[in-house]
Amino acid sequence: MKSNRSISWNRNRAVLGVLATLLVLAATGCRQDMHDQPRFEPLERSSFFEDRKAGRMQVVGTVARGELNEDAHLHTGFVGDDLATTFPFAMTREDLARGRQRFDIMCSPCHGRVGHGDGIVVQRGFRAPPSYHSERLRGVPPGHFFDVVTNGFGAMGDFSDRLSVEDRWRVAAYIRVLQLSQAATMGDLPGDVKSEFQDAMGGAR
Amino acid sequence: MAQIFHPSTNTISRFSIFGALFAVAGLLWLVLFMNRSYYSTQVNVPREQPVPFSHKHHVSGLGIDCRHCHTSVEESAFAGIPPTKTCMNCHSQIWADAPMLEPVRESYRSNESLEWTRVHDLPDFVYFNHSIHVKKGVGCETCHGRVDQMPLMWKENTLQMEWCWSCHEQPETHLRPRDEVFAMGWKPAESQAELGPKLAAEYNVRSALDCSVCHR
């Protein structure tokens, strides 16, 4: 009787021991496979490719769907050999608002919000870009601004990776707006805006 | 054979059977506590980076918009980490000789990527999308905190499911006008309790609690 109980107790202990060992083994087997699945997140490092980039560059010459870029006016800012003197699509008020927004985000750090070439980065020592309000830049066609944003100019790098083709034209259009704003006379203002302006200026003309 | 335990130990054993309940509860509490601790979530812990990039300097010091560098935040799931070229747009001339920026210049010369340490890393079974949050009026600050006051980047929130849930359940408590999404330190002029439901209606925001909203 007594020996039987002792055997069963021993067996229980053995079972418990095995279970505990399994539990420890299972715990050490805990991994983060679900958290880090075998797929790549954007810009993730890859151990497979030589340059360690999971994101692959397009093969030179690839034409992706929607990137045939047939319209030279729209995509290069040139018509024939000359800078485009017109915009490739009609600029609506929304386009100008979008142009302003993109200008403030991308361009104003150097060019300043109004385009005098006195943005914060220039104040910190970057070579000052020319003001949009110079005689020369007031005379250039819109294709010039599109070309500069697309290909860069002097110390300025290109923004073709950060602004879509349409947005570059909208920015070019907004630069025209800025130019107009700085050269506007009282006579250019519509009546209601004029009186509002005069009130704001304390009745000055 | 002499008894090993004194009879008084009976009290202790009775007490420990009773106390086991508390021991188990305490253990559970410890696990949950550890799971939410800064040690585990890495909240408020600045990360080492190859270059000590300061959002504080670039955002509040210079006033540069988030989207100047994080260009895809409005159109894609991923907000975008700028390529070295974006840094060099300015740093080709500003702080062009600073030793601190040598890794940036080296990256530009060699065409090798800078390898930043990821601060916000969701589990792969969560399909977070920046663009939809931005479009629905969730500010950068709402999740990322006052980035304009972070000299080094850290996680402001746990990004744990209970945290996501708290807003997905009542999105109106965290909405702001679309124009203010990229602003730092924005406060509603009226109370959020009044503004939130208005914005939710305008932007067509409903609580989104289906599993498949985030998990696929």
PDB file of C-alpha atoms in Angstrom, chain B residues 48-120:
ATOM      1  CA  GLU B  48      20.823  56.586 -31.001  1.00  0.00           C
ATOM      2  CA  GLN B  49      21.033  57.614 -34.635  1.00  0.00           C
ATOM      3  CA  PRO B  50      23.927  57.774 -37.100  1.00  0.00           C
ATOM      4  CA  VAL B  51      23.411  61.557 -37.129  1.00  0.00           C
ATOM      5  CA  PRO B  52      21.783  63.311 -34.146  1.00  0.00           C
ATOM      6  CA  PHE B  53      19.079  64.900 -36.294  1.00  0.00           C
ATOM      7  CA  SER B  54      17.061  67.456 -34.355  1.00  0.00           C
ATOM      8  CA  HIS B  55      13.418  67.879 -35.271  1.00  0.00           C
ATOM      9  CA  LYS B  56      13.332  70.658 -32.685  1.00  0.00           C
ATOM     10  CA  HIS B  57      15.859  72.691 -34.636  1.00  0.00           C
ATOM     11  CA  HIS B  58      14.380  72.054 -38.059  1.00  0.00           C
ATOM     12  CA  VAL B  59      10.717  72.386 -37.114  1.00  0.00           C
ATOM     13  CA  SER B  60      10.471  75.025 -34.403  1.00  0.00           C
ATOM     14  CA  GLY B  61      13.830  76.686 -35.058  1.00  0.00           C
ATOM     15  CA  LEU B  62      13.526  77.000 -38.832  1.00  0.00           C
ATOM     16  CA  GLY B  63       9.799  76.515 -39.364  1.00  0.00           C
ATOM     17  CA  ILE B  64      10.172  73.830 -42.022  1.00  0.00           C
ATOM     18  CA  ASP B  65       6.935  71.995 -42.795  1.00  0.00           C
ATOM     19  CA  CYS B  66       6.779  68.243 -42.028  1.00  0.00           C
ATOM     20  CA  ARG B  67       6.037  67.556 -45.690  1.00  0.00           C
ATOM     21  CA  HIS B  68       9.242  69.207 -46.883  1.00  0.00           C
ATOM     22  CA  CYS B  69      10.956  65.916 -45.963  1.00  0.00           C
ATOM     23  CA  HIS B  70       8.137  63.440 -45.260  1.00  0.00           C
ATOM     24  CA  THR B  71       6.826  63.862 -48.771  1.00  0.00           C
ATOM     25  CA  SER B  72       4.547  60.854 -49.131  1.00  0.00           C
ATOM     26  CA  VAL B  73       2.583  61.278 -45.904  1.00  0.00           C
ATOM     27  CA  GLU B  74      -0.471  62.619 -47.745  1.00  0.00           C
ATOM     28  CA  GLU B  75      -0.630  59.987 -50.462  1.00  0.00           C
ATOM     29  CA  SER B  76       0.737  56.780 -49.070  1.00  0.00           C
ATOM     30  CA  ALA B  77       0.776  54.457 -46.103  1.00  0.00           C
ATOM     31  CA  PHE B  78       4.394  55.348 -45.462  1.00  0.00           C
ATOM     32  CA  ALA B  79       5.224  58.944 -44.549  1.00  0.00           C
ATOM     33  CA  GLY B  80       8.626  58.728 -46.179  1.00  0.00           C
ATOM     34  CA  ILE B  81      12.127  59.143 -44.823  1.00  0.00           C
ATOM     35  CA  PRO B  82      13.991  61.712 -46.914  1.00  0.00           C
ATOM     36  CA  PRO B  83      16.869  60.601 -49.112  1.00  0.00           C
ATOM     37  CA  THR B  84      20.322  62.013 -48.370  1.00  0.00           C
ATOM     38  CA  LYS B  85      19.802  64.421 -51.256  1.00  0.00           C
ATOM     39  CA  THR B  86      17.136  66.262 -49.260  1.00  0.00           C
ATOM     40  CA  CYS B  87      19.624  66.861 -46.421  1.00  0.00           C
ATOM     41  CA  MET B  88      22.265  67.979 -48.883  1.00  0.00           C
ATOM     42  CA  ASN B  89      19.942  70.494 -50.519  1.00  0.00           C
ATOM     43  CA  CYS B  90      20.780  72.780 -47.611  1.00  0.00           C
ATOM     44  CA  HIS B  91      23.796  71.127 -46.008  1.00  0.00           C
ATOM     45  CA  SER B  92      25.890  71.415 -49.139  1.00  0.00           C
ATOM     46  CA  GLN B  93      26.348  74.990 -47.958  1.00  0.00           C
ATOM     47  CA  ILE B  94      25.143  75.159 -44.371  1.00  0.00           C
ATOM     48  CA  TRP B  95      27.255  73.415 -41.746  1.00  0.00           C
ATOM     49  CA  ALA B  96      29.030  71.980 -44.766  1.00  0.00           C
ATOM     50  CA  ASP B  97      32.138  71.158 -42.717  1.00  0.00           C
ATOM     51  CA  ALA B  98      30.468  70.080 -39.475  1.00  0.00           C
ATOM     52  CA  PRO B  99      31.967  66.767 -38.282  1.00  0.00           C
ATOM     53  CA  MET B 100      28.516  65.789 -36.988  1.00  0.00           C
ATOM     54  CA  LEU B 101      27.248  65.733 -40.568  1.00  0.00           C
ATOM     55  CA  GLU B 102      30.084  63.648 -41.990  1.00  0.00           C
ATOM     56  CA  PRO B 103      27.878  60.512 -42.272  1.00  0.00           C
ATOM     57  CA  VAL B 104      25.476  62.542 -44.437  1.00  0.00           C
ATOM     58  CA  ARG B 105      28.239  63.728 -46.754  1.00  0.00           C
ATOM     59  CA  GLU B 106      29.728  60.247 -46.852  1.00  0.00           C
ATOM     60  CA  SER B 107      26.338  58.849 -47.799  1.00  0.00           C
ATOM     61  CA  TYR B 108      26.014  61.463 -50.557  1.00  0.00           C
ATOM     62  CA  ARG B 109      29.489  60.720 -51.946  1.00  0.00           C
ATOM     63  CA  SER B 110      29.213  56.945 -51.815  1.00  0.00           C
ATOM     64  CA  ASN B 111      25.535  56.657 -52.734  1.00  0.00           C
ATOM     65  CA  GLU B 112      25.078  54.395 -49.683  1.00  0.00           C
ATOM     66  CA  SER B 113      21.940  54.977 -47.632  1.00  0.00           C
ATOM     67  CA  LEU B 114      22.107  56.390 -44.150  1.00  0.00           C
ATOM     68  CA  GLU B 115      20.814  53.679 -41.861  1.00  0.00           C
ATOM     69  CA  TRP B 116      18.508  55.363 -39.378  1.00  0.00           C
ATOM     70  CA  THR B 117      17.233  53.484 -36.369  1.00  0.00           C
ATOM     71  CA  ARG B 118      13.520  53.063 -36.632  1.00  0.00           C
ATOM     72  CA  VAL B 119      11.623  54.732 -33.773  1.00  0.00           C
ATOM     73  CA  HIS B 120       8.030  53.847 -34.669  1.00  0.00           C
TER      74      HIS B 120
END
